[in-house]
Coordinates of C-alpha atoms and ligand atoms in Angstrom, one line a residue:
M1 CA 92.4 116.0 68.0
R2 CA 92.0 119.8 67.8
S3 CA 94.5 121.6 70.1
E4 CA 92.0 124.1 71.3
R5 CA 89.7 121.4 72.6
L6 CA 90.2 119.9 76.1
T7 CA 90.7 116.1 76.2
P8 CA 90.3 113.9 79.3
G9 CA 94.1 113.8 79.5
D10 CA 94.1 117.6 80.0
L11 CA 91.9 117.3 83.0
V12 CA 94.2 115.2 85.2
G13 CA 97.5 116.3 86.7
C14 CA 99.0 119.6 85.9
R15 CA 96.4 121.9 84.3
Y16 CA 99.1 124.3 83.2
R17 CA 99.8 121.9 80.4
Q18 CA 96.7 123.0 78.5
V19 CA 98.0 126.6 78.7
Q20 CA 101.5 125.6 77.4
R21 CA 99.9 123.4 74.7
L22 CA 98.3 126.4 73.2
R23 CA 101.3 128.7 73.7
F24 CA 103.8 126.3 72.2
P25 CA 102.0 124.2 69.6
G26 CA 105.3 123.3 68.0
I27 CA 106.7 121.4 71.0
G28 CA 106.1 117.7 70.2
P29 CA 105.7 114.9 72.7
L30 CA 108.6 113.4 74.5
E31 CA 109.9 109.9 73.7
A32 CA 108.4 108.6 76.9
S33 CA 104.9 109.9 75.9
V34 CA 105.4 108.4 72.4
Q35 CA 106.2 105.1 74.1
R36 CA 103.2 105.4 76.4
K37 CA 101.0 106.0 73.4
A38 CA 102.5 103.0 71.7
R39 CA 101.7 100.8 74.7
R40 CA 98.1 102.2 74.8
D41 CA 97.7 101.6 71.0
A42 CA 99.1 98.0 71.4
G43 CA 96.5 97.5 74.2
V44 CA 93.6 98.8 72.1
A45 CA 94.7 96.7 69.1
E46 CA 94.8 93.7 71.3
V47 CA 91.3 94.3 72.5
Y48 CA 90.0 95.0 69.0
S49 CA 91.4 91.7 67.9
R50 CA 89.3 90.0 70.5
L51 CA 86.0 91.7 69.5
P52 CA 83.5 89.9 67.3
I53 CA 84.4 90.3 63.7
P54 CA 82.0 91.5 61.0
P55 CA 80.2 90.7 58.9
K56 CA 78.6 87.9 60.8
K57 CA 75.1 86.4 60.8
R58 CA 74.1 85.0 64.2
G59 CA 71.1 82.9 63.2
R60 CA 68.9 85.5 61.4
V61 CA 70.3 88.5 63.3
P62 CA 72.6 90.6 61.3
F63 CA 75.7 91.9 63.1
E64 CA 77.6 94.9 62.0
R65 CA 80.9 96.2 63.2
L66 CA 82.3 99.5 62.0
D67 CA 86.0 100.4 62.6
L68 CA 86.6 104.1 62.5
D69 CA 89.8 106.0 62.4
P70 CA 89.8 108.4 65.4
D71 CA 92.6 110.6 63.9
E72 CA 90.6 111.2 60.7
E73 CA 89.4 114.7 60.2
L74 CA 85.7 113.7 59.9
A75 CA 85.8 111.2 62.8
E76 CA 83.1 112.9 64.8
F77 CA 80.8 113.0 61.8
H78 CA 81.5 109.3 60.9
T79 CA 80.7 108.4 64.6
L80 CA 77.3 110.0 64.3
E81 CA 76.7 108.3 61.0
A82 CA 77.6 104.9 62.4
I83 CA 75.3 105.5 65.4
A84 CA 72.5 106.5 63.0
A85 CA 73.1 103.4 61.0
G86 CA 72.6 101.3 64.1
A87 CA 76.0 99.4 63.9
N88 CA 76.3 96.8 66.7
L89 CA 79.9 97.7 67.4
I90 CA 81.7 100.9 66.6
T91 CA 85.4 101.2 67.3
G92 CA 87.5 104.4 67.3
A93 CA 84.5 106.7 67.9
V94 CA 85.0 110.4 68.5
F95 CA 82.8 112.8 70.4
A96 CA 83.2 116.6 70.7
G97 CA 81.1 119.3 72.2
D98 CA 80.8 122.5 74.2
W99 CA 80.2 122.4 77.9
D100 CA 79.2 125.8 79.1
G101 CA 81.6 127.4 76.7
V102 CA 84.4 125.0 77.1
A103 CA 85.2 122.9 74.0
W104 CA 86.1 119.3 74.6
E105 CA 86.8 116.1 72.7
T106 CA 87.2 112.4 73.5
V107 CA 87.7 109.1 71.8
A108 CA 85.4 106.2 72.8
D109 CA 87.4 103.1 72.0
I110 CA 84.3 101.0 71.5
L111 CA 80.6 101.8 71.3
V112 CA 78.3 98.7 71.9
R113 CA 74.7 98.9 70.7
N114 CA 72.2 98.0 73.4
P115 CA 69.0 96.2 72.5
D116 CA 67.0 99.4 72.8
G117 CA 69.2 101.2 70.2
T118 CA 71.2 103.2 72.7
Y119 CA 75.0 102.7 73.1
L120 CA 77.3 101.6 75.8
P121 CA 80.8 103.4 75.7
V122 CA 83.7 101.1 76.4
M123 CA 87.2 102.3 77.2
V124 CA 90.4 100.4 76.9
S125 CA 92.8 101.2 79.7
N126 CA 96.3 100.0 80.6
H127 CA 95.4 100.2 84.3
R128 CA 94.1 97.3 86.4
V129 CA 90.5 98.4 86.5
A130 CA 89.1 95.7 88.9
R131 CA 90.5 93.4 91.5
P132 CA 89.0 89.9 92.1
S133 CA 87.4 89.8 95.6
P134 CA 85.1 87.1 97.1
H135 CA 83.0 89.9 98.6
G136 CA 82.9 92.2 95.5
Q137 CA 80.0 92.4 93.1
M138 CA 80.3 93.8 89.6
Q139 CA 78.8 93.2 86.2
A140 CA 81.1 92.2 83.3
I141 CA 80.8 91.2 79.7
A142 CA 83.4 89.0 77.9
T143 CA 85.2 91.1 75.3
A144 CA 84.5 88.5 72.7
R145 CA 80.8 88.8 73.5
L146 CA 80.5 92.6 73.3
G147 CA 77.5 93.4 71.1
L148 CA 76.3 89.8 71.3
G149 CA 75.8 88.9 75.0
A150 CA 74.6 90.4 78.2
A151 CA 76.6 91.3 81.4
V152 CA 77.0 88.6 84.1
P153 CA 77.8 89.1 87.8
V154 CA 81.5 88.7 88.8
K155 CA 83.2 88.8 92.2
A156 CA 85.4 91.8 91.8
N157 CA 85.9 95.4 93.2
L158 CA 86.3 98.4 91.0
R159 CA 89.6 100.2 91.1
H160 CA 89.2 103.9 90.4
H161 CA 91.4 105.7 87.8
T162 CA 90.4 109.3 87.3
I163 CA 91.2 109.5 83.7
D164 CA 89.1 106.5 82.8
G165 CA 86.2 108.0 84.6
Y166 CA 86.6 111.3 82.8
R167 CA 86.8 109.6 79.4
L168 CA 83.6 107.7 80.1
A169 CA 81.8 110.9 81.4
L170 CA 82.6 112.8 78.3
A171 CA 81.6 109.8 76.0
I172 CA 78.3 109.7 77.9
R173 CA 77.9 113.4 77.3
G174 CA 78.6 112.9 73.6
L175 CA 76.0 110.0 73.4
E176 CA 73.5 112.2 75.2
E177 CA 73.9 114.9 72.5
A178 CA 73.6 112.2 69.8
G179 CA 70.3 111.0 71.5
A180 CA 71.9 107.6 72.0
V181 CA 72.6 107.4 75.7
G182 CA 71.2 104.5 77.7
V183 CA 68.8 105.3 80.5
D184 CA 71.1 104.0 83.2
K185 CA 74.2 105.9 81.8
H186 CA 76.5 103.0 82.2
G187 CA 79.9 102.6 80.5
A188 CA 82.5 99.9 80.7
V189 CA 86.3 99.6 81.0
I190 CA 88.6 96.9 79.8
G191 CA 91.8 97.0 81.8
Q192 CA 94.9 94.8 81.9
D193 CA 92.6 91.7 81.7
R194 CA 91.8 92.2 78.0
D195 CA 89.1 89.6 78.1
R196 CA 86.6 91.4 80.3
A197 CA 84.7 94.7 80.1
Y198 CA 83.6 95.8 83.6
L199 CA 80.4 97.8 83.8
V200 CA 80.5 101.1 85.7
D201 CA 77.9 103.7 86.6
V202 CA 79.2 106.8 84.9
T203 CA 76.9 109.2 86.8
R204 CA 79.4 108.9 89.7
Y205 CA 82.1 110.5 87.5
A206 CA 80.1 113.2 85.8
P207 CA 80.2 115.9 88.6
A208 CA 84.0 115.6 88.9
A209 CA 84.5 115.7 85.2
E210 CA 82.3 118.8 84.9
R211 CA 84.2 120.5 87.7
A212 CA 87.5 119.7 86.1
L213 CA 86.4 120.8 82.6
L214 CA 85.0 124.1 83.8
A215 CA 87.8 125.0 86.2
P216 CA 89.8 128.0 84.9
P217 CA 93.4 127.1 83.9
P218 CA 96.2 128.3 86.2
T219 CA 98.0 131.4 85.3
D220 CA 101.5 130.2 86.4
P221 CA 103.4 127.0 86.5
R222 CA 104.1 125.1 89.7
R223 CA 106.6 122.2 89.8
V224 CA 104.8 118.9 90.3
K225 CA 105.9 115.3 89.9
E226 CA 104.9 115.0 86.3
C227 CA 107.2 117.9 85.3
A228 CA 110.0 115.3 85.1
N229 CA 108.3 113.8 82.1
C230 CA 106.6 116.9 80.6
R231 CA 107.5 118.3 77.2
F232 CA 107.0 121.8 78.5
W233 CA 109.6 121.6 81.2
G234 CA 112.1 123.6 79.0
E235 CA 109.6 126.5 79.1
C236 CA 108.3 126.2 82.6
E237 CA 111.6 125.8 84.4
P238 CA 113.0 129.2 83.4
E239 CA 109.7 130.8 84.5
L240 CA 110.0 129.1 87.9
Q241 CA 113.6 130.0 88.3
R242 CA 113.0 133.6 87.4
I243 CA 110.7 134.0 90.3
D244 CA 112.5 131.5 92.6
E245 CA 109.2 129.6 92.9
I246 CA 109.3 127.5 96.1
S247 CA 107.9 124.5 94.2
L248 CA 111.3 124.0 92.5
F249 CA 112.6 123.0 95.9
L250 CA 109.3 121.6 97.4
P251 CA 107.2 120.2 94.5
G252 CA 103.5 119.4 94.7
D253 CA 101.7 120.0 97.9
R254 CA 104.9 120.0 100.0
A255 CA 105.2 123.8 99.9
A256 CA 101.6 124.3 101.1
P257 CA 102.3 124.9 104.8
Y258 CA 104.9 127.6 103.8
R259 CA 102.7 129.3 101.2
E260 CA 100.1 129.6 104.0
R261 CA 102.7 131.6 105.9
G262 CA 103.3 133.8 102.9
I263 CA 106.5 132.1 101.8
A264 CA 106.5 131.7 98.1
T265 CA 110.2 131.6 97.2
T266 CA 113.0 129.3 98.2
Q267 CA 115.1 132.3 99.3
A268 CA 112.3 133.4 101.6
L269 CA 112.2 130.0 103.1
I270 CA 116.0 130.0 103.7
D271 CA 115.8 133.5 105.2
A272 CA 112.8 132.6 107.5
H273 CA 115.2 130.4 109.6
L274 CA 112.6 127.8 110.2
G275 CA 115.1 125.2 111.4
D276 CA 115.8 122.0 109.4
I277 CA 113.7 123.0 106.4
S278 CA 115.6 126.2 106.0
H279 CA 118.9 124.4 106.2
I280 CA 117.7 121.8 103.7
A281 CA 116.6 124.6 101.4
A282 CA 120.0 126.2 101.6
A283 CA 121.6 122.8 100.8
W284 CA 119.3 122.5 97.8
R285 CA 120.4 125.9 96.6
A286 CA 124.0 124.9 97.0
D287 CA 123.5 121.7 95.0
I288 CA 124.2 119.5 97.9
P289 CA 122.4 116.2 97.2
V290 CA 122.4 114.7 100.7
L291 CA 122.9 115.7 104.3
R292 CA 123.6 113.6 107.4
R293 CA 121.1 113.8 110.3
V294 CA 123.6 112.0 112.5
R295 CA 127.3 112.5 113.0
E296 CA 128.1 108.8 112.5
T297 CA 126.2 106.8 110.0
T298 CA 126.0 103.0 110.1
A299 CA 124.5 100.1 108.1
P300 CA 123.8 96.5 109.2
R301 CA 126.6 94.1 108.4
F302 CA 126.5 90.4 107.7
D303 CA 128.9 87.7 106.6
V304 CA 126.9 86.9 103.5
E305 CA 125.1 89.9 101.9
I306 CA 122.9 89.8 98.8
D307 CA 121.4 92.8 97.1
I308 CA 118.1 92.2 95.3
D309 CA 116.0 94.2 92.8
V310 CA 112.9 93.2 91.0
E311 CA 111.6 94.4 87.6
A312 CA 107.9 94.0 86.7
Y313 CA 105.8 95.0 83.7
L314 CA 102.8 97.0 84.9
D315 CA 100.6 94.8 87.0
L316 CA 101.1 91.9 84.7
G317 CA 104.0 90.2 86.5
A318 CA 107.6 90.2 87.6
Y319 CA 110.0 89.2 84.9
L320 CA 113.4 89.8 86.5
W321 CA 114.8 89.1 89.9
G322 CA 118.3 90.4 90.1
A323 CA 120.7 89.5 92.9
F324 CA 124.3 90.8 93.5
D325 CA 126.4 88.8 96.0
G326 CA 129.3 91.2 96.2
H327 CA 131.2 89.6 93.3
D328 CA 128.7 88.5 90.7
Y329 CA 125.3 89.6 89.5
H330 CA 122.8 86.7 89.1
P331 CA 119.7 87.6 87.0
F332 CA 116.7 85.3 87.1
V333 CA 114.6 86.3 84.1
T334 CA 111.8 85.3 81.8
W335 CA 111.0 87.4 78.8
S336 CA 107.6 85.8 78.2
G337 CA 104.7 84.2 80.0
L338 CA 104.0 86.9 82.6
G339 CA 101.1 85.8 84.7
E340 CA 101.6 82.2 83.5
A341 CA 103.7 79.2 84.7
A342 CA 106.9 80.7 83.1
E343 CA 106.8 83.5 85.6
G344 CA 106.2 81.1 88.5
V345 CA 109.1 78.9 87.4
N346 CA 111.4 81.9 87.2
F347 CA 110.4 83.0 90.7
A348 CA 110.9 79.5 92.1
T349 CA 114.4 79.3 90.6
F350 CA 115.3 82.7 92.2
W351 CA 113.8 81.7 95.6
R352 CA 115.6 78.3 95.6
W353 CA 118.9 80.1 94.8
L354 CA 118.3 82.7 97.6
M355 CA 117.3 80.1 100.2
A356 CA 120.3 77.9 99.2
R357 CA 122.7 80.8 99.8
R358 CA 121.0 81.4 103.2
D359 CA 121.2 77.8 104.2
K360 CA 124.8 77.5 103.1
A361 CA 125.7 80.5 105.2
R362 CA 124.0 79.0 108.2
Q363 CA 125.8 75.6 107.7
H364 CA 129.1 77.5 107.7
G365 CA 128.1 79.4 110.9
Q366 CA 127.9 82.7 108.9
T367 CA 125.3 85.5 109.3
F368 CA 123.2 86.2 106.2
A369 CA 120.9 89.0 104.9
A370 CA 119.3 90.1 101.7
F371 CA 119.0 93.9 101.0
C372 CA 116.8 95.9 98.7
Y373 CA 116.2 99.6 98.3
A374 CA 112.5 100.5 99.1
S375 CA 111.0 97.1 99.7
N376 CA 107.5 97.8 98.5
G377 CA 108.0 96.4 95.0
E378 CA 110.0 93.3 96.1
N379 CA 107.5 92.5 98.9
H380 CA 104.5 92.9 96.6
W381 CA 105.9 90.6 93.9
M382 CA 107.2 88.0 96.3
L383 CA 103.8 87.8 98.0
S384 CA 101.9 88.0 94.7
S385 CA 104.1 85.2 93.2
A386 CA 103.4 83.0 96.3
R387 CA 99.7 83.7 96.0
R388 CA 99.5 83.0 92.3
F389 CA 102.0 80.1 91.9
H390 CA 102.3 78.2 95.2
G391 CA 100.8 74.7 94.6
V392 CA 100.8 75.3 90.9
V393 CA 104.5 75.6 90.1
D394 CA 107.1 73.4 91.9
G395 CA 109.4 75.2 94.3
V396 CA 107.2 78.3 94.8
P397 CA 106.9 79.0 98.6
D398 CA 103.5 79.7 100.2
E399 CA 102.5 83.1 101.3
E400 CA 103.3 82.3 105.0
E401 CA 106.9 81.4 104.1
V402 CA 107.4 84.6 102.2
R403 CA 105.9 86.6 105.0
R404 CA 108.2 85.0 107.5
F405 CA 111.2 85.9 105.3
I406 CA 110.3 89.6 104.6
S407 CA 109.5 90.2 108.3
S408 CA 112.7 88.7 109.5
D409 CA 116.0 90.5 110.1
Q410 CA 117.4 88.7 107.1
W411 CA 115.5 91.1 104.8
V412 CA 116.7 94.7 105.1
D413 CA 115.3 97.8 103.4
M414 CA 118.2 100.1 102.8
F415 CA 115.9 103.0 102.0
A416 CA 114.6 102.8 105.6
V417 CA 118.2 102.6 106.9
A418 CA 119.2 105.6 104.8
R419 CA 116.1 107.7 105.7
S420 CA 116.7 107.3 109.4
Q421 CA 120.2 108.9 109.1
L422 CA 120.1 111.1 106.0
V423 CA 118.0 113.8 104.4
G424 CA 118.0 114.6 100.6
P425 CA 117.0 118.0 99.5
G426 CA 115.8 116.4 96.2
G427 CA 114.7 113.2 97.9
L428 CA 116.4 110.0 99.0
G429 CA 115.7 107.8 96.0
L430 CA 118.4 105.4 95.0
K431 CA 119.1 107.6 91.9
Q432 CA 119.8 110.6 94.2
L433 CA 121.7 108.8 96.9
A434 CA 124.0 106.3 95.0
P435 CA 125.9 109.0 93.1
A436 CA 126.6 110.7 96.4
A437 CA 128.1 107.3 97.5
G438 CA 130.2 107.4 94.3
F439 CA 128.2 105.0 92.2
H440 CA 127.1 105.6 88.6
W441 CA 124.9 103.6 86.4
E442 CA 126.1 102.3 83.1
E443 CA 122.7 103.0 81.6
E444 CA 122.3 106.7 82.4
D445 CA 118.9 108.4 81.9
F446 CA 117.1 105.1 81.9
A447 CA 114.0 105.6 84.1
G448 CA 110.8 103.7 84.9
E449 CA 109.0 104.5 81.6
D450 CA 112.1 103.5 79.6
S451 CA 112.2 100.1 81.3
L452 CA 108.5 99.5 80.5
H453 CA 109.2 100.2 76.8
A454 CA 112.4 98.2 76.9
F455 CA 110.5 95.2 78.3
L456 CA 108.0 95.4 75.4
V457 CA 110.8 95.4 72.9
A458 CA 112.7 92.6 74.8
A459 CA 109.6 90.5 74.9
T460 CA 108.2 91.1 71.4
G461 CA 110.8 92.9 69.3
A462 CA 112.8 91.5 66.3
E463 CA 115.8 89.5 67.3
G464 CA 118.6 92.1 67.3
E465 CA 116.4 94.8 68.8
A466 CA 115.1 92.4 71.5
E467 CA 118.7 91.3 72.4
A468 CA 119.8 94.9 72.8
A469 CA 116.7 95.7 75.1
R470 CA 117.4 92.6 77.2
A471 CA 121.0 93.6 77.7
Q472 CA 119.9 97.1 78.6
L473 CA 117.4 95.8 81.2
L474 CA 119.9 93.4 82.7
S475 CA 122.5 96.2 83.0
Y476 CA 120.0 98.5 84.6
N477 CA 118.8 95.9 87.1
G478 CA 122.4 94.8 87.9
D479 CA 123.4 98.4 88.6
D480 CA 120.4 98.9 90.8
C481 CA 121.6 95.9 92.9
R482 CA 125.2 97.2 92.9
A483 CA 124.0 100.7 93.8
T484 CA 122.2 99.3 96.9
A485 CA 125.5 97.7 97.9
A486 CA 127.4 100.9 97.3
V487 CA 125.0 102.9 99.6
R488 CA 125.4 100.3 102.3
H489 CA 129.2 100.4 102.2
W490 CA 129.2 104.2 102.1
L491 CA 126.9 104.4 105.2
R492 CA 129.2 102.1 107.0
Q493 CA 132.2 104.3 106.2
G494 CA 130.4 107.3 107.7
A495 CA 129.0 108.9 104.6
R496 CA 131.6 111.6 105.0
S497 CA 130.9 113.4 101.7
A498 CA 127.5 114.4 103.1
P499 CA 127.6 117.5 105.4
V500 CA 125.9 117.3 108.7
L501 CA 122.4 119.0 108.7
G502 CA 122.5 122.4 110.5
S503 CA 126.3 122.2 111.0
G504 CA 126.8 125.5 109.2
A505 CA 128.5 123.8 106.3
V506 CA 125.9 125.2 104.0
Ligands
LIG1 S1 106.5 121.4 83.0 FE1 105.3 121.0 84.9 S2 104.3 122.9 85.3 FE2 104.9 123.0 83.2 S3 103.2 122.2 82.0 FE3 104.5 120.5 82.4 S4 103.7 119.6 84.3 FE4 102.9 121.6 84.1

């Protein structure tokens, strides 16, 4: 990739990255980006291994597959040569061009020759690109039949991911310039289901891709969510601090209403005396992580209390259900077989254990509840496990039973409890709140991306390396459970270390 050319990745999220990429060419990618690329490369390699392998004769029809190296200097030239040679499958193709004066470049993971000699671009994505639906209607080709078979109808709905659309739009543009684009301008995406390429009409993405490509880059940074994992943060943060940019306190669109009133700095927001938001801004300036909205905080109390946290790998499945009962941490884990019976067996074991603890409490006349922090993930994976494995794996409850549990008062979301009584100038995530409650993780600086990478190592790494990654994931998950318990106890004790909002303490 040539740094002065825009890639599809430059067109999504913060556009200031393209400015910083040119200003600081020596700043290399962060570890998380390297790991993300490794996951993408692993996905692409897996798909390539499922493609038809050359040379093959199918009856009297020759079949040619050319594997190109997209990082090679002459990759664009080799792509055009492969197209001119009429190869049936081309992997690692590269297109580059100039769109109204803006230089761009993209990799097309696979080009599939159509019967009329044009090509279908196919992208490999780590997203889930389609969802099965009885009412949906799409066309798909089996990965193993690309270049050999035709698309067939499947019952699924497309899930839109901007970057996949941009990659296809630029590949279609490249094929157009090579005189090899199909009349219908279709492309395809292979997502987490590596066996299927779903056809999409690329014309729907082209206008947005063109707008994004031709939009002038911003002249200043603004703090957004992705700054947390951006290699240029070390350059942007001092710029933002120097001008006291309000996005340092209110990232993304959250500052928009104040910008409209002409407030562009945090100090101006504090000085504007706009009520709670000005108090919260002052707390942020004073490094106070959490404030009380109420004088007396509380949290529900039960005789038997279990804290639960789930770990999943992308959309593929939940591999770890962790539970802390106040004394011991109980991990229910499988390091292989996500989406298969092994995952269902692991969930069934966890569910039986949890229900046994609940039933035992009832038999002893004790009250019982399970807690989590922000229940979306746990609810999603409990319901998804029931849908996928009930009736297939012994002991997996049906969806109705799970719904009854998660809507009962025996399932408590501590994030909702905290949010009703506290406010966090930097947010109320467990990572912000638990330290205020005096809790600290054994595995510091271990965030979402790290756990994805650690799971890959835990599942597929060499023995010693895999053991270390497993221990790390169990420690992290166990501490998430313990942190939830710590927040609950702290709220019950009144959360005294948090000043009361608007009390004049800040
Ligand atoms: S640190 Fe933030 S503002 Fe700067 S380039 Fe990265 S994402 Fe953009």
